Short mmCIF file of C-alpha atoms in Angstrom, two decimals:
data_model
loop_
_atom_site.label_atom_id
_atom_site.label_comp_id
_atom_site.label_asym_id
_atom_site.label_seq_id
_atom_site.Cartn_x
_atom_site.Cartn_y
_atom_site.Cartn_z
CA MET A 873 -35.90 -6.49 -5.04
CA ASP A 874 -33.60 -9.50 -5.51
CA LYS A 875 -30.37 -9.96 -3.57
CA ILE A 876 -28.05 -8.95 -6.44
CA ARG A 877 -29.95 -5.73 -7.14
CA LEU A 878 -30.06 -4.93 -3.42
CA SER A 879 -26.29 -5.44 -3.07
CA LYS A 880 -25.68 -3.11 -6.02
CA VAL A 881 -27.89 -0.39 -4.53
CA LEU A 882 -26.23 -0.72 -1.12
CA PHE A 883 -22.77 -0.77 -2.71
CA ILE A 884 -23.43 2.53 -4.49
CA ALA A 885 -24.89 3.98 -1.27
CA CYS A 886 -21.71 3.05 0.62
CA LEU A 887 -19.55 4.66 -2.08
CA VAL A 888 -21.55 7.88 -1.82
CA LEU A 889 -21.31 7.81 1.98
CA CYS A 890 -17.54 7.33 1.80
CA ALA A 891 -17.29 10.40 -0.39
CA THR A 892 -18.60 12.53 2.50
CA PRO A 893 -16.53 13.85 5.45
CA TRP A 894 -18.56 11.66 7.84
CA VAL A 895 -16.56 8.52 7.03
CA GLY A 896 -12.86 8.07 7.77
CA THR A 897 -10.30 5.70 6.31
CA ALA A 898 -10.56 2.94 8.92
CA MET A 899 -14.36 2.96 8.83
CA ALA A 900 -14.34 2.82 5.01
CA LEU A 901 -12.08 -0.24 5.02
CA ILE A 902 -14.23 -2.02 7.63
CA MET A 903 -17.38 -1.20 5.66
CA GLY A 904 -15.82 -2.65 2.51
CA VAL A 905 -14.66 -5.86 4.19
CA PHE A 906 -17.99 -6.53 5.90
CA PHE A 907 -19.91 -5.69 2.73
CA SER A 908 -17.87 -8.14 0.68
CA LEU A 909 -18.02 -10.98 3.22
CA LEU A 910 -21.71 -10.57 4.10
CA LEU A 911 -23.34 -9.49 0.82
CA GLY A 912 -20.64 -10.10 -1.78
CA ASN A 913 -19.12 -7.45 -4.00
CA PRO A 914 -21.39 -7.18 -7.09
CA TRP A 915 -18.59 -5.60 -9.13
CA LEU A 916 -15.49 -7.35 -7.81
CA GLN A 917 -13.27 -7.00 -10.89
CA LYS A 918 -14.45 -3.50 -11.78
CA SER A 919 -14.01 -2.19 -8.25
CA ALA A 920 -10.49 -3.67 -8.09
CA HIS A 921 -9.65 -1.93 -11.37
CA PHE A 922 -11.10 1.43 -10.36
CA SER A 923 -9.56 1.31 -6.88
CA LYS A 924 -6.09 1.22 -8.47
CA ILE A 925 -6.88 4.16 -10.75
CA LEU A 926 -8.49 6.17 -7.95
CA LEU A 927 -5.57 5.46 -5.63
CA GLN A 928 -3.06 6.69 -8.19
CA LEU A 929 -5.06 9.86 -8.85
CA SER A 930 -5.41 10.43 -5.10
CA VAL A 931 -1.67 10.09 -4.55
CA VAL A 932 -1.03 12.63 -7.30
CA GLY A 933 -3.57 14.94 -5.66
CA LEU A 934 -1.80 14.64 -2.31
CA GLY A 935 1.27 16.08 -3.99
CA PHE A 936 -0.54 19.42 -4.26
CA GLY A 937 -0.54 19.57 -0.47
CA LEU A 938 3.27 19.42 -0.25
CA GLY A 939 6.14 21.62 -1.26
CA LEU A 940 8.85 20.10 -3.43
CA GLY A 941 11.36 20.85 -0.67
CA ASP A 942 9.35 18.73 1.78
CA VAL A 943 9.26 15.83 -0.67
CA ILE A 944 13.03 15.95 -1.29
CA ARG A 945 13.86 16.36 2.41
CA THR A 946 11.65 13.47 3.52
CA GLY A 947 12.90 11.19 0.76
CA LYS A 948 16.52 12.03 1.58
CA ASP A 949 16.02 11.49 5.32
CA SER A 950 14.54 8.02 4.79
CA ILE A 951 16.81 6.79 1.99
CA VAL A 952 19.18 4.81 4.25
CA TYR A 953 16.30 3.11 6.07
CA THR A 954 14.70 2.33 2.71
CA ILE A 955 17.76 0.70 1.13
CA VAL A 956 18.75 -1.26 4.24
CA GLY A 957 15.13 -2.26 4.86
CA ILE A 958 14.59 -3.59 1.33
CA ALA A 959 17.83 -5.59 1.38
CA CYS A 960 17.19 -7.10 4.83
CA THR A 961 13.55 -7.91 3.99
CA LEU A 962 14.50 -9.76 0.80
CA ILE A 963 17.20 -11.77 2.63
CA LEU A 964 14.92 -12.59 5.58
CA GLY A 965 12.08 -13.46 3.18
CA TYR A 966 14.32 -15.91 1.35
CA LEU A 967 15.33 -17.60 4.62
CA LEU A 968 11.73 -17.79 5.84
CA GLY A 969 10.70 -19.32 2.52
CA LYS A 970 13.21 -22.09 3.19
CA LEU A 971 12.01 -22.47 6.78
CA PHE A 972 8.30 -22.71 5.93
CA LYS A 973 9.00 -24.60 2.69
CA THR A 974 6.93 -22.09 0.73
CA ASP A 975 6.82 -22.50 -3.04
CA LYS A 976 9.90 -20.76 -4.50
CA ASN A 977 8.08 -18.23 -6.68
CA THR A 978 5.37 -17.58 -4.10
CA SER A 979 8.06 -16.98 -1.47
CA ALA A 980 9.91 -14.54 -3.75
CA LEU A 981 6.72 -12.64 -4.61
CA ILE A 982 5.65 -12.32 -0.95
CA SER A 983 9.14 -11.16 0.01
CA PHE A 984 9.31 -8.63 -2.84
CA GLY A 985 5.80 -7.35 -2.08
CA THR A 986 6.70 -6.91 1.59
CA ALA A 987 10.04 -5.27 0.83
CA ILE A 988 8.84 -2.63 -1.61
CA CYS A 989 5.27 -1.97 -2.67
CA GLY A 990 2.79 -4.80 -2.16
CA GLY A 991 0.64 -5.65 -5.16
CA SER A 992 2.46 -3.30 -7.55
CA ALA A 993 5.79 -4.94 -6.78
CA ILE A 994 4.32 -8.43 -7.12
CA ALA A 995 2.79 -7.56 -10.49
CA ALA A 996 6.12 -6.16 -11.72
CA MET A 997 8.18 -9.13 -10.53
CA ALA A 998 5.83 -11.95 -11.59
CA PRO A 999 6.79 -11.95 -15.31
CA VAL A 1000 10.50 -12.00 -14.45
CA LEU A 1001 10.01 -15.10 -12.28
CA LYS A 1002 7.60 -16.59 -14.84
CA ALA A 1003 5.20 -17.10 -11.94
CA LYS A 1004 1.97 -19.02 -12.49
CA ASN A 1005 -1.44 -17.46 -11.91
CA ASP A 1006 -2.03 -19.44 -8.72
CA GLU A 1007 1.36 -18.36 -7.31
CA ILE A 1008 0.55 -14.73 -8.05
CA ALA A 1009 -2.93 -15.09 -6.54
CA VAL A 1010 -1.59 -16.59 -3.31
CA ALA A 1011 1.07 -13.89 -2.94
CA LEU A 1012 -1.42 -11.10 -3.64
CA SER A 1013 -3.99 -12.60 -1.27
CA THR A 1014 -1.42 -12.91 1.53
CA VAL A 1015 -0.15 -9.35 1.12
CA PHE A 1016 -3.65 -7.94 0.69
CA THR A 1017 -4.92 -9.62 3.87
CA LEU A 1018 -1.99 -8.28 5.90
CA ASN A 1019 -2.52 -4.82 4.39
CA SER A 1020 -6.04 -4.74 5.75
CA VAL A 1021 -4.77 -5.70 9.20
CA ALA A 1022 -2.00 -3.07 9.07
CA LEU A 1023 -4.41 -0.26 8.24
CA LEU A 1024 -6.29 -0.86 11.49
CA LEU A 1025 -3.43 -2.08 13.70
CA PHE A 1026 -0.72 0.52 13.05
CA PRO A 1027 -2.63 3.60 14.32
CA LEU A 1028 -3.62 1.69 17.47
CA ILE A 1029 0.01 0.76 18.16
CA GLY A 1030 1.13 4.29 17.37
CA HIS A 1031 -1.28 5.81 19.89
CA LEU A 1032 -0.47 3.13 22.47
CA LEU A 1033 3.26 3.88 22.23
CA GLN A 1034 2.61 7.63 21.88
CA LEU A 1035 4.72 7.85 18.73
CA ASP A 1036 5.17 11.32 17.27
CA GLN A 1037 3.81 11.84 13.77
CA GLY A 1038 7.26 11.92 12.17
CA ILE A 1039 8.22 8.49 13.48
CA PHE A 1040 4.80 7.02 12.79
CA GLY A 1041 4.70 8.31 9.21
CA THR A 1042 8.17 6.94 8.50
CA TRP A 1043 7.30 3.62 10.14
CA ALA A 1044 4.09 3.27 8.12
CA GLY A 1045 5.88 4.18 4.89
CA LEU A 1046 8.60 1.59 5.51
CA ALA A 1047 6.65 -1.27 7.08
CA ILE A 1048 3.23 -1.39 5.37
CA HIS A 1049 3.02 -3.11 1.99
CA ASP A 1050 0.63 -1.16 -0.27
CA THR A 1051 0.36 2.58 -0.82
CA SER A 1052 -3.39 2.51 -0.06
CA SER A 1053 -2.84 1.13 3.44
CA VAL A 1054 0.09 3.47 4.11
CA VAL A 1055 -1.94 6.57 3.30
CA GLY A 1056 -4.95 5.14 5.12
CA ALA A 1057 -3.07 4.43 8.35
CA ALA A 1058 -1.07 7.67 8.16
CA SER A 1059 -4.09 9.87 7.45
CA ALA A 1060 -5.87 8.34 10.43
CA TYR A 1061 -2.87 9.31 12.60
CA GLY A 1062 -2.46 12.91 11.48
CA ALA A 1063 -1.68 15.36 8.68
CA GLN A 1064 2.09 15.32 9.26
CA ALA A 1065 2.13 11.54 9.41
CA LEU A 1066 0.26 11.44 6.09
CA THR A 1067 2.74 13.77 4.43
CA ILE A 1068 5.76 11.82 5.65
CA GLY A 1069 4.24 8.37 5.19
CA THR A 1070 3.18 9.04 1.60
CA THR A 1071 6.56 10.48 0.60
CA VAL A 1072 8.53 7.67 2.27
CA LYS A 1073 6.28 5.08 0.63
CA LEU A 1074 6.70 6.58 -2.83
CA THR A 1075 10.47 6.81 -2.33
CA ARG A 1076 10.36 3.11 -1.47
CA ALA A 1077 8.18 2.30 -4.48
CA ILE A 1078 10.75 3.79 -6.88
CA TRP A 1079 12.94 0.80 -6.04
CA ILE A 1080 10.56 -1.49 -7.94
CA ALA A 1081 12.41 -0.62 -11.14
CA PRO A 1082 16.06 -1.27 -10.12
CA VAL A 1083 15.23 -4.44 -8.17
CA VAL A 1084 13.16 -5.89 -11.03
CA ILE A 1085 15.91 -4.98 -13.50
CA GLY A 1086 18.48 -6.64 -11.25
CA MET A 1087 16.40 -9.80 -10.93
CA ALA A 1088 15.77 -9.81 -14.70
CA PHE A 1089 19.53 -9.63 -15.29
CA PHE A 1090 20.10 -12.46 -12.81
CA LYS A 1091 17.33 -14.57 -14.39
CA LYS A 1092 18.37 -13.53 -17.92
CA SER A 1093 14.84 -12.27 -18.53
CA GLU A 1094 13.84 -9.56 -21.04
CA GLN A 1095 11.22 -8.12 -18.67
CA LYS A 1096 11.52 -4.34 -18.33
CA ALA A 1097 10.52 -2.27 -15.33
CA LYS A 1098 9.49 1.37 -15.21
CA ILE A 1099 8.89 3.84 -12.41
CA PRO A 1100 5.10 4.01 -11.82
CA LEU A 1101 3.61 7.10 -13.46
CA PHE A 1102 1.69 8.13 -10.33
CA ILE A 1103 5.00 8.68 -8.50
CA ILE A 1104 6.10 11.06 -11.26
CA GLY A 1105 2.69 12.75 -11.02
CA PHE A 1106 3.08 13.18 -7.26
CA VAL A 1107 6.44 14.93 -7.70
CA LEU A 1108 5.08 17.12 -10.51
CA ALA A 1109 2.13 18.16 -8.33
CA ALA A 1110 4.48 19.15 -5.51
CA THR A 1111 6.61 21.04 -8.04
CA ILE A 1112 3.60 22.96 -9.37
CA ARG A 1113 2.61 23.95 -5.82
CA THR A 1114 6.15 25.16 -5.16
CA LEU A 1115 6.42 27.18 -8.40
CA LEU A 1116 2.92 28.70 -8.14
CA PRO A 1117 2.41 29.44 -4.42
CA GLN A 1118 -0.07 32.23 -5.20
CA TYR A 1119 -2.66 29.57 -5.98
CA GLY A 1120 -2.15 27.85 -2.63
CA HIS A 1121 -5.87 27.89 -1.84
CA TYR A 1122 -6.67 25.83 -4.93
CA TRP A 1123 -3.81 23.41 -4.31
CA GLY A 1124 -5.13 22.91 -0.78
CA GLU A 1125 -8.60 22.18 -2.14
CA LEU A 1126 -7.19 19.58 -4.55
CA ALA A 1127 -5.26 17.92 -1.72
CA ALA A 1128 -8.42 17.82 0.44
CA ILE A 1129 -10.39 16.20 -2.39
CA ALA A 1130 -7.58 13.68 -2.84
CA LYS A 1131 -7.76 12.74 0.86
CA GLN A 1132 -11.49 12.06 0.59
CA CYS A 1133 -10.94 10.04 -2.57
CA LEU A 1134 -8.61 7.86 -0.51
CA VAL A 1135 -11.54 7.05 1.77
CA VAL A 1136 -13.54 5.85 -1.23
CA THR A 1137 -10.49 3.90 -2.42
CA LEU A 1138 -10.19 2.09 0.90
CA PHE A 1139 -13.83 1.04 0.76
CA LEU A 1140 -13.13 -0.49 -2.67
CA VAL A 1141 -9.95 -2.14 -1.31
CA GLY A 1142 -11.87 -3.64 1.60
CA ALA A 1143 -14.61 -4.82 -0.73
CA GLY A 1144 -11.97 -6.80 -2.61
CA LEU A 1145 -11.31 -9.04 0.40
CA SER A 1146 -13.68 -11.76 -0.75
CA ARG A 1147 -14.14 -15.29 0.53
CA GLU A 1148 -12.23 -16.51 -2.52
CA VAL A 1149 -9.25 -14.31 -1.61
CA LEU A 1150 -9.23 -15.73 1.92
CA ARG A 1151 -9.40 -19.28 0.57
CA ASN A 1152 -6.38 -18.62 -1.66
CA VAL A 1153 -4.18 -17.89 1.35
CA GLY A 1154 -2.62 -21.22 2.31
CA VAL A 1155 -1.12 -21.90 5.73
CA ARG A 1156 2.54 -21.86 4.67
CA PRO A 1157 2.39 -18.64 2.60
CA LEU A 1158 0.35 -16.97 5.35
CA LEU A 1159 2.86 -17.97 8.05
CA HIS A 1160 5.67 -16.80 5.78
CA GLY A 1161 3.96 -13.46 5.12
CA ILE A 1162 2.96 -12.85 8.75
CA THR A 1163 6.39 -13.72 10.16
CA LEU A 1164 8.19 -11.57 7.60
CA TRP A 1165 5.85 -8.63 8.05
CA LEU A 1166 5.94 -8.74 11.86
CA SER A 1167 9.73 -9.02 11.85
CA VAL A 1168 10.14 -6.08 9.47
CA SER A 1169 7.56 -3.97 11.34
CA CYS A 1170 9.05 -4.59 14.78
CA LEU A 1171 12.68 -4.12 13.73
CA THR A 1172 11.84 -0.94 11.81
CA LEU A 1173 9.90 0.52 14.73
CA VAL A 1174 12.65 -0.29 17.26
CA THR A 1175 15.26 1.27 14.96
CA LEU A 1176 13.22 4.43 14.47
CA VAL A 1177 12.43 4.82 18.18
CA PHE A 1178 16.06 4.40 19.27
CA PHE A 1179 17.83 6.13 16.39
CA GLY A 1180 15.05 8.40 15.11
CA VAL A 1181 14.73 9.88 11.64
CA ALA A 1182 17.71 11.73 10.26
#
């Protein structure tokens, strides 16, 4: 059996294993990263495409595990932190871009991805800035690399500081870039953290649309932004659970399936961290991204610990 065929067989075997309860989110991510770096992902583009679809479906499925009241309450409680956090992150990102002399568009994309929703935010903002492919690739690579670190690091810090699940979930939702890493870190910490982290993250992601529209107006661009459909699906799922509580058992089953699908998703996310992605991350963008992310994470955590969640 040649190397390519062997890697395909092992890749499928890992996917099947991640679909079982024996593998958790952190382990799935580590498996994906090591698989990609050691054997190479045989379906790099396809797995990246399907990971996005599976993530969106999983997030919608998680909505069946929540009541609409919980979604509204959590979103309302975190709204001030979300607005202030986005504004401060964008300002700090701009200043750090000047400090590290990062390319203007790359700096803006990294800052926007850190402030709101990682790769989704970068993809939405790139046309407005008329960013080149290499600028988009560097920004995505930087954010993606830090996402992988956050998924493993945040639960360790949370346990070390003995954070309660409410604070941890809010912190993860506000300070981690992509939805996949938020739900991965939060689910590893606990069920309540997952509920809060996912809702806070999706509340944050809604801001993609108004910020992109604002930037388009400033840049005099015709680019339009829309609220991601999976956020609408998440709210609809929570609404269905609330309106039809008699089918609670089935909604719980759907939510459980969604959680396991997230494990598979994180394997695919980890398998996307290829050698090429690592090579795309230059020193200046990486320093910019790390400094911004650490600053936002630390300031958010200190604020939550001292002032708590409303």
